[in-house]
Short mmCIF file of C-alpha atoms in Angstrom, two decimals:
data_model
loop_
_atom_site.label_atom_id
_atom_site.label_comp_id
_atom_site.label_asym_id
_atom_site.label_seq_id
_atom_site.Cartn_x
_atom_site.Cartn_y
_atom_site.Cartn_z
CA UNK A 1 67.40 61.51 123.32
CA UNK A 2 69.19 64.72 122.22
CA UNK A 3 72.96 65.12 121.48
CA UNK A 4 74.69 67.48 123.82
CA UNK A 5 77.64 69.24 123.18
CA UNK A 6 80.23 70.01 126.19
CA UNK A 7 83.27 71.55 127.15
CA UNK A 8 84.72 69.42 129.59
CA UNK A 9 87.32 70.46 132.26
CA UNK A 10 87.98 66.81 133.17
CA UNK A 11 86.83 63.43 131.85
CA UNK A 12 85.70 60.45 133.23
CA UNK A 13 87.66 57.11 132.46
CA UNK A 14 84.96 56.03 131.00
CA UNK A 15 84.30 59.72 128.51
CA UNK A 16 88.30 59.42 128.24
CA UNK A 17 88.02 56.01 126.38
CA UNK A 18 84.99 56.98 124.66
CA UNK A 19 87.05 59.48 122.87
CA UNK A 20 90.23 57.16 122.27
CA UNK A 21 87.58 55.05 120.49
CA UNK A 22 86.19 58.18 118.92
CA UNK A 23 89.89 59.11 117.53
CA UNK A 24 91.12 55.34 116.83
CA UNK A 25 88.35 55.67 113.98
CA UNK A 26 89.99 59.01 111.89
CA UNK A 27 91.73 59.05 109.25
CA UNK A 28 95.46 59.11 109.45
CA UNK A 29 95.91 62.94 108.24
CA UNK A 30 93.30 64.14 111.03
CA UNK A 31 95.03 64.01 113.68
CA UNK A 32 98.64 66.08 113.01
CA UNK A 33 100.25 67.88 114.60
CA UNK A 34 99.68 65.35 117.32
CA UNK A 35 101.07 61.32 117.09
CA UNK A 36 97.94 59.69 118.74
CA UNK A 37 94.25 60.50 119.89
CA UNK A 38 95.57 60.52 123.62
CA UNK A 39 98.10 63.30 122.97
CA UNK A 40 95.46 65.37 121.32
CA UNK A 41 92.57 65.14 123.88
CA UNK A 42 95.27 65.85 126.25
CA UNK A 43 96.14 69.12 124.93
CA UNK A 44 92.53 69.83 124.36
CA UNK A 45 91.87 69.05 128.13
CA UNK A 46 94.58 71.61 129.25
CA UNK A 47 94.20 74.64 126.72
CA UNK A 48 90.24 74.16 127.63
CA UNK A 49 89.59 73.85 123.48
CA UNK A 50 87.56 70.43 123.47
CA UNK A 51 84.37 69.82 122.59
CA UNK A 52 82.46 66.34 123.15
CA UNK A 53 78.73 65.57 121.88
CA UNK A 54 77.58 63.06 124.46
CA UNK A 55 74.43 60.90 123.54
CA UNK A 56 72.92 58.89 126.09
CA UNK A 57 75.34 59.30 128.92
CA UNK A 58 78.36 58.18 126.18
CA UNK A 59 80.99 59.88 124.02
CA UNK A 60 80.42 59.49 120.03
CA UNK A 61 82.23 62.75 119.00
CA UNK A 62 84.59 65.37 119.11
CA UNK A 63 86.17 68.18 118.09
CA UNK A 64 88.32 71.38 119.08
CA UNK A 65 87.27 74.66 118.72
CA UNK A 66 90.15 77.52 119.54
CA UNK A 67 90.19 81.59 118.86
CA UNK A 68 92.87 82.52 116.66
CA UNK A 69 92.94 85.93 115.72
CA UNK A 70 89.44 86.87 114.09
CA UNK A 71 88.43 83.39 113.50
CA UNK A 72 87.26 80.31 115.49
CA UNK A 73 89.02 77.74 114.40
CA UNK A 74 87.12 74.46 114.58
CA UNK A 75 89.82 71.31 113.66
CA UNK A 76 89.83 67.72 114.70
CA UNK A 77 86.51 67.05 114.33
CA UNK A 78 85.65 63.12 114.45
CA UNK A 79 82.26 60.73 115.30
CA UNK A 80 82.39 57.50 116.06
CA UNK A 81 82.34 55.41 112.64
CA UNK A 82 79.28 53.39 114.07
CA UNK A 83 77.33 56.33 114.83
CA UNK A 84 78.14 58.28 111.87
CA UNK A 85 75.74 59.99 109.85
CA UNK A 86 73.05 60.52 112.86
CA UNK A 87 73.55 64.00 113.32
CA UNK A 88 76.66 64.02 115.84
CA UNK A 89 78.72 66.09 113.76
CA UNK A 90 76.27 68.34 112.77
CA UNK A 91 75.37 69.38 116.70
CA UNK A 92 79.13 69.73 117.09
CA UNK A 93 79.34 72.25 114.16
CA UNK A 94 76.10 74.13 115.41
CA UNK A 95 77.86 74.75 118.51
CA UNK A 96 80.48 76.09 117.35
CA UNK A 97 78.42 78.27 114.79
CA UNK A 98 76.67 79.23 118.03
CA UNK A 99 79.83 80.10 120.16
CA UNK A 100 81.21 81.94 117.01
CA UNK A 101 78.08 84.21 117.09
CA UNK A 102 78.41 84.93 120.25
CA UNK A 103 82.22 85.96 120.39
CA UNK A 104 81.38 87.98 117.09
CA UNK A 105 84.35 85.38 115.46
CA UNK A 106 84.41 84.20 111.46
CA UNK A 107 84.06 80.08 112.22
CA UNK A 108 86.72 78.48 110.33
CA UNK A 109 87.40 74.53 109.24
CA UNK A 110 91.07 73.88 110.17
CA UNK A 111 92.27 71.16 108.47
CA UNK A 112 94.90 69.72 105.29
CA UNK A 113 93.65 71.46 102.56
CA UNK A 114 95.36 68.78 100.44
CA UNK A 115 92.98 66.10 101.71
CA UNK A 116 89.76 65.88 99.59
CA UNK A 117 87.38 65.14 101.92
CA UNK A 118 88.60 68.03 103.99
CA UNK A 119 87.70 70.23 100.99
CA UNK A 120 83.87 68.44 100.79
CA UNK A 121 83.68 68.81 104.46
CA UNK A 122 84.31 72.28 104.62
CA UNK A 123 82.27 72.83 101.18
CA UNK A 124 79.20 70.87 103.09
CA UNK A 125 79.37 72.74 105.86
CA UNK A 126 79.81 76.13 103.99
CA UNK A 127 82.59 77.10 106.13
CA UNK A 128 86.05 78.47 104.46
CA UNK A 129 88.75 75.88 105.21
CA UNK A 130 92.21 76.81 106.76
CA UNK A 131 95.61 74.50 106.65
CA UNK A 132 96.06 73.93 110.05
#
């Protein structure tokens, strides 16, 4: 089965704890300026910025994806550790390549610059990398 990505307007309980799960597994430093997972996908929810990639009726990533100026600033990305390395994160960041396109926006990779594998992230992905 494919990976989907979405921009929910509301979740399920079920997609909501999906993506608790989802942020209980980043790193510390991925989730400022917010204090937890819930406060972030929250936020996300009401400024209509989240994105989910839903496999098999479930939940195994997310990110946020918000215009700022000339750019499309893609930040908080995170899989599931379990399903990590399958591809989720990739369909997230071909979305937003896509949705970049289309809005005629530079995608950018929002995240602490001083954070290594921020820097190999954004070098992988060949996308220029922004402090959030």
């Amino acid at each position: 089965m494919p990976v989907y990505v979405e921009c929910p307007a509301q979740l399920t309980e079920q997609d909501r704890q999906d993506l608790l799960n989802v942020y209980a597994d980043a790193p510390d430093w991925l989730l400022p300026p917010f204090a937890a997972g819930a406060a972030l996908i929250e936020q996300c929810l009401a400024d209509g910025s989240l994105r989910v990639a839903r496999f098999n009726g479930r939940l195994l990533g997310a990110a946020r994806l918000q215009p700022v100026g000339d750019f499309l600033r893609l930040s908080h990305l995170c899989v599931r550790a379990l399903t990590r390395g399958r591809g989720v994160a990739r369909r997230l960041v071909d979305e937003a390549r896509r949705e970049a396109q289309q809005q005629d926006l530079l995608l950018v990779l929002a995240a602490d610059p001083a954070q290594e594998v921020a820097e190999q992230l954004a070098a992988h992905l060949m996308l220029p990398l922004r402090a959030l």
